[in-house]
Amino acid sequence: RAVLAPGEVAELARLGAAAALDMASHATAGNERHWAALGRHAALLPARSFDGAFSRAVLALHGGDWSGAQAYIDAARGVIDAEVTGLVGESYARAYNGMVRLQRLSELEEVLLNATSPTTLPRARLLELWRGRLGHAAADLSAWRELLPVRALAVPPRHDPHGMIAFAQLCSRNGQHTLAFEALRHAEP
């Protein structure tokens, strides 16, 4: 057995939660094992960390706990707001990852609004909003990889072939051909 420092354990849990969210967001309705994996990883993350609160928000949303999801979104926003505020004063480049995290939170809130009030924010409007935003992150593969699993919570990839094809093109331009293939595979009806 390897002995890990507390920071290493948190980083492994964060990476595991990110991977579990990606798998869960692409899972079929009857496949709950990916959601269970996300739950196990989220339990290892501090609830007052961004990744811990974000993972718990996703799980609450998936479980239909709308008020719990919003509470965790608010907690995650509280953690990241202070971080981004300090970094923006230094440089945009240093604050960029925090800005992507804030975008993930905003989009998770939009998924929540779509789930609770689909007439207020219908799926077609969500896609329109999200496509416009991805235009600003057009060349950043890492930003797309963080945002697409959140979007898949409301709009399965097969219902957004335009987005999956654009992602596959970006992956190919960045030499990520296996990822491009997977994106196209998920875009199939």
CSV table of C-alpha atoms in Angstrom, one decimal:
chain,number,residue,atom,x,y,z
A,1,ARG,CA,0.0,0.0,0.0
A,2,ALA,CA,1.2,3.5,-0.8
A,3,VAL,CA,1.0,6.2,1.8
A,4,LEU,CA,-0.4,9.4,0.4
A,5,ALA,CA,-0.3,12.9,1.9
A,6,PRO,CA,-3.7,14.5,2.6
A,7,GLY,CA,-3.3,16.8,-0.4
A,8,GLU,CA,-2.6,13.8,-2.6
A,9,VAL,CA,-5.7,12.0,-1.4
A,10,ALA,CA,-7.8,15.1,-2.1
A,11,GLU,CA,-6.3,15.4,-5.6
A,12,LEU,CA,-7.0,11.7,-6.4
A,13,ALA,CA,-10.6,12.1,-5.1
A,14,ARG,CA,-11.0,15.2,-7.2
A,15,LEU,CA,-9.8,13.5,-10.3
A,16,GLY,CA,-11.9,10.4,-9.6
A,17,ALA,CA,-15.0,12.6,-9.1
A,18,ALA,CA,-14.3,14.4,-12.4
A,19,ALA,CA,-14.0,11.0,-14.2
A,20,ALA,CA,-17.1,9.7,-12.5
A,21,LEU,CA,-19.1,12.8,-13.5
A,22,ASP,CA,-18.0,12.3,-17.1
A,23,MET,CA,-19.1,8.6,-17.0
A,24,ALA,CA,-22.3,9.3,-15.2
A,25,SER,CA,-23.3,12.1,-17.6
A,26,HIS,CA,-23.0,9.7,-20.5
A,27,ALA,CA,-24.7,6.8,-18.7
A,28,THR,CA,-28.1,5.5,-19.6
A,29,ALA,CA,-31.0,5.9,-17.3
A,30,GLY,CA,-30.7,2.3,-16.1
A,31,ASN,CA,-27.0,2.4,-15.4
A,32,GLU,CA,-26.6,3.7,-11.8
A,33,ARG,CA,-23.1,2.4,-11.1
A,34,HIS,CA,-21.5,5.5,-12.5
A,35,TRP,CA,-23.6,7.7,-10.2
A,36,ALA,CA,-22.6,5.5,-7.3
A,37,ALA,CA,-19.0,5.9,-8.2
A,38,LEU,CA,-19.5,9.7,-8.2
A,39,GLY,CA,-21.1,9.4,-4.8
A,40,ARG,CA,-18.1,7.5,-3.4
A,41,HIS,CA,-15.6,10.0,-4.8
A,42,ALA,CA,-17.7,13.0,-3.6
A,43,ALA,CA,-17.7,11.5,-0.1
A,44,LEU,CA,-13.9,11.7,-0.1
A,45,LEU,CA,-13.9,15.4,-1.0
A,46,PRO,CA,-14.3,18.1,1.7
A,47,ALA,CA,-17.8,19.5,1.5
A,48,ARG,CA,-16.5,23.0,1.7
A,49,SER,CA,-14.2,22.6,-1.3
A,50,PHE,CA,-15.3,23.6,-4.8
A,51,ASP,CA,-15.0,20.0,-6.1
A,52,GLY,CA,-16.8,18.6,-3.1
A,53,ALA,CA,-19.7,21.0,-3.2
A,54,PHE,CA,-19.9,20.8,-7.0
A,55,SER,CA,-20.0,16.9,-7.0
A,56,ARG,CA,-22.6,17.0,-4.3
A,57,ALA,CA,-24.7,19.5,-6.3
A,58,VAL,CA,-24.6,17.2,-9.3
A,59,LEU,CA,-25.6,14.2,-7.1
A,60,ALA,CA,-28.5,16.2,-5.5
A,61,LEU,CA,-29.7,17.3,-9.0
A,62,HIS,CA,-29.6,13.7,-10.2
A,63,GLY,CA,-31.5,12.6,-7.1
A,64,GLY,CA,-34.2,15.3,-7.6
A,65,ASP,CA,-33.2,17.2,-4.5
A,66,TRP,CA,-33.5,20.7,-6.1
A,67,SER,CA,-33.0,22.7,-3.0
A,68,GLY,CA,-30.0,20.6,-2.0
A,69,ALA,CA,-28.5,21.1,-5.5
A,70,GLN,CA,-28.9,24.9,-5.2
A,71,ALA,CA,-27.4,24.9,-1.7
A,72,TYR,CA,-24.3,23.1,-2.9
A,73,ILE,CA,-24.1,25.3,-6.0
A,74,ASP,CA,-24.1,28.3,-3.7
A,75,ALA,CA,-21.5,26.8,-1.5
A,76,ALA,CA,-19.2,26.0,-4.5
A,77,ARG,CA,-19.7,29.6,-5.8
A,78,GLY,CA,-18.7,30.9,-2.4
A,79,VAL,CA,-15.5,29.0,-2.5
A,80,ILE,CA,-14.5,29.9,-6.0
A,81,ASP,CA,-15.6,33.6,-5.9
A,82,ALA,CA,-12.9,34.6,-3.4
A,83,GLU,CA,-10.3,32.6,-5.4
A,84,VAL,CA,-11.2,34.2,-8.7
A,85,THR,CA,-11.5,37.7,-7.3
A,86,GLY,CA,-7.9,37.5,-6.0
A,87,LEU,CA,-6.5,36.0,-9.2
A,88,VAL,CA,-8.2,38.4,-11.6
A,89,GLY,CA,-6.3,41.2,-10.0
A,90,GLU,CA,-3.1,39.4,-10.8
A,91,SER,CA,-3.8,38.3,-14.4
A,92,TYR,CA,-6.6,36.9,-16.6
A,93,ALA,CA,-4.4,33.9,-17.4
A,94,ARG,CA,-4.1,33.0,-13.8
A,95,ALA,CA,-7.9,33.4,-13.2
A,96,TYR,CA,-9.0,31.5,-16.4
A,97,ASN,CA,-9.4,28.1,-14.7
A,98,GLY,CA,-11.6,29.7,-12.0
A,99,MET,CA,-13.6,31.4,-14.7
A,100,VAL,CA,-14.3,28.0,-16.3
A,101,ARG,CA,-15.3,26.7,-12.9
A,102,LEU,CA,-17.8,29.6,-12.5
A,103,GLN,CA,-19.1,28.8,-16.0
A,104,ARG,CA,-19.6,25.2,-14.9
A,105,LEU,CA,-21.6,26.4,-11.9
A,106,SER,CA,-23.7,28.7,-14.0
A,107,GLU,CA,-24.5,25.9,-16.4
A,108,LEU,CA,-25.3,23.5,-13.6
A,109,GLU,CA,-27.8,26.1,-12.4
A,110,GLU,CA,-29.3,26.3,-15.9
A,111,VAL,CA,-29.6,22.5,-15.9
A,112,LEU,CA,-31.4,22.8,-12.5
A,113,LEU,CA,-33.7,25.5,-13.9
A,114,ASN,CA,-34.4,23.3,-16.9
A,115,ALA,CA,-35.2,20.4,-14.6
A,116,THR,CA,-37.5,22.4,-12.3
A,117,SER,CA,-39.1,24.6,-14.9
A,118,PRO,CA,-38.6,23.4,-18.5
A,119,THR,CA,-40.9,26.0,-19.9
A,120,THR,CA,-38.8,28.8,-18.3
A,121,LEU,CA,-35.6,27.5,-19.8
A,122,PRO,CA,-36.4,24.8,-22.5
A,123,ARG,CA,-33.7,22.5,-23.9
A,124,ALA,CA,-33.5,24.3,-27.2
A,125,ARG,CA,-32.7,27.6,-25.4
A,126,LEU,CA,-30.1,25.8,-23.3
A,127,LEU,CA,-28.3,24.5,-26.5
A,128,GLU,CA,-28.5,28.0,-28.0
A,129,LEU,CA,-26.9,29.6,-24.9
A,130,TRP,CA,-24.2,26.9,-24.6
A,131,ARG,CA,-23.2,27.0,-28.2
A,132,GLY,CA,-22.7,30.7,-28.0
A,133,ARG,CA,-20.5,30.3,-24.9
A,134,LEU,CA,-18.4,27.6,-26.4
A,135,GLY,CA,-17.6,30.0,-29.3
A,136,HIS,CA,-15.6,32.0,-26.7
A,137,ALA,CA,-13.6,28.9,-25.6
A,138,ALA,CA,-13.3,27.6,-29.2
A,139,ALA,CA,-9.6,26.5,-29.0
A,140,ASP,CA,-9.5,25.4,-25.3
A,141,LEU,CA,-9.9,21.6,-25.2
A,142,SER,CA,-9.6,21.5,-21.4
A,143,ALA,CA,-12.6,24.0,-21.0
A,144,TRP,CA,-14.7,21.9,-23.3
A,145,ARG,CA,-13.8,18.8,-21.4
A,146,GLU,CA,-15.0,20.4,-18.1
A,147,LEU,CA,-18.2,21.8,-19.6
A,148,LEU,CA,-19.6,19.0,-21.7
A,149,PRO,CA,-20.3,16.5,-18.8
A,150,VAL,CA,-22.4,19.2,-17.1
A,151,ARG,CA,-24.3,19.9,-20.3
A,152,ALA,CA,-24.9,16.2,-20.8
A,153,LEU,CA,-26.9,16.2,-17.5
A,154,ALA,CA,-29.7,18.1,-19.4
A,155,VAL,CA,-28.9,17.3,-23.0
A,156,PRO,CA,-27.5,13.9,-23.8
A,157,PRO,CA,-24.7,14.0,-26.4
A,158,ARG,CA,-26.9,12.2,-28.9
A,159,HIS,CA,-29.3,15.1,-28.8
A,160,ASP,CA,-26.5,17.6,-29.6
A,161,PRO,CA,-24.7,16.2,-32.6
A,162,HIS,CA,-23.6,19.7,-33.6
A,163,GLY,CA,-21.8,20.2,-30.3
A,164,MET,CA,-20.2,16.7,-30.4
A,165,ILE,CA,-19.0,17.2,-33.9
A,166,ALA,CA,-17.5,20.5,-33.0
A,167,PHE,CA,-15.8,18.9,-30.0
A,168,ALA,CA,-14.5,16.0,-32.2
A,169,GLN,CA,-13.0,18.6,-34.6
A,170,LEU,CA,-11.3,20.4,-31.7
A,171,CYS,CA,-9.9,17.1,-30.4
A,172,SER,CA,-8.6,16.2,-33.8
A,173,ARG,CA,-6.9,19.6,-34.1
A,174,ASN,CA,-5.2,18.9,-30.8
A,175,GLY,CA,-4.1,15.4,-31.7
A,176,GLN,CA,-6.6,13.7,-29.4
A,177,HIS,CA,-8.0,11.3,-32.1
A,178,THR,CA,-9.3,8.7,-29.6
A,179,LEU,CA,-11.2,11.4,-27.8
A,180,ALA,CA,-12.5,12.7,-31.2
A,181,PHE,CA,-13.7,9.2,-32.0
A,182,GLU,CA,-15.5,8.9,-28.6
A,183,ALA,CA,-17.2,12.2,-29.1
A,184,LEU,CA,-18.5,11.1,-32.5
A,185,ARG,CA,-19.6,7.8,-31.1
A,186,HIS,CA,-21.6,9.7,-28.4
A,187,ALA,CA,-23.2,11.9,-31.1
A,188,GLU,CA,-24.8,8.9,-32.8
A,189,PRO,CA,-28.6,8.8,-32.4
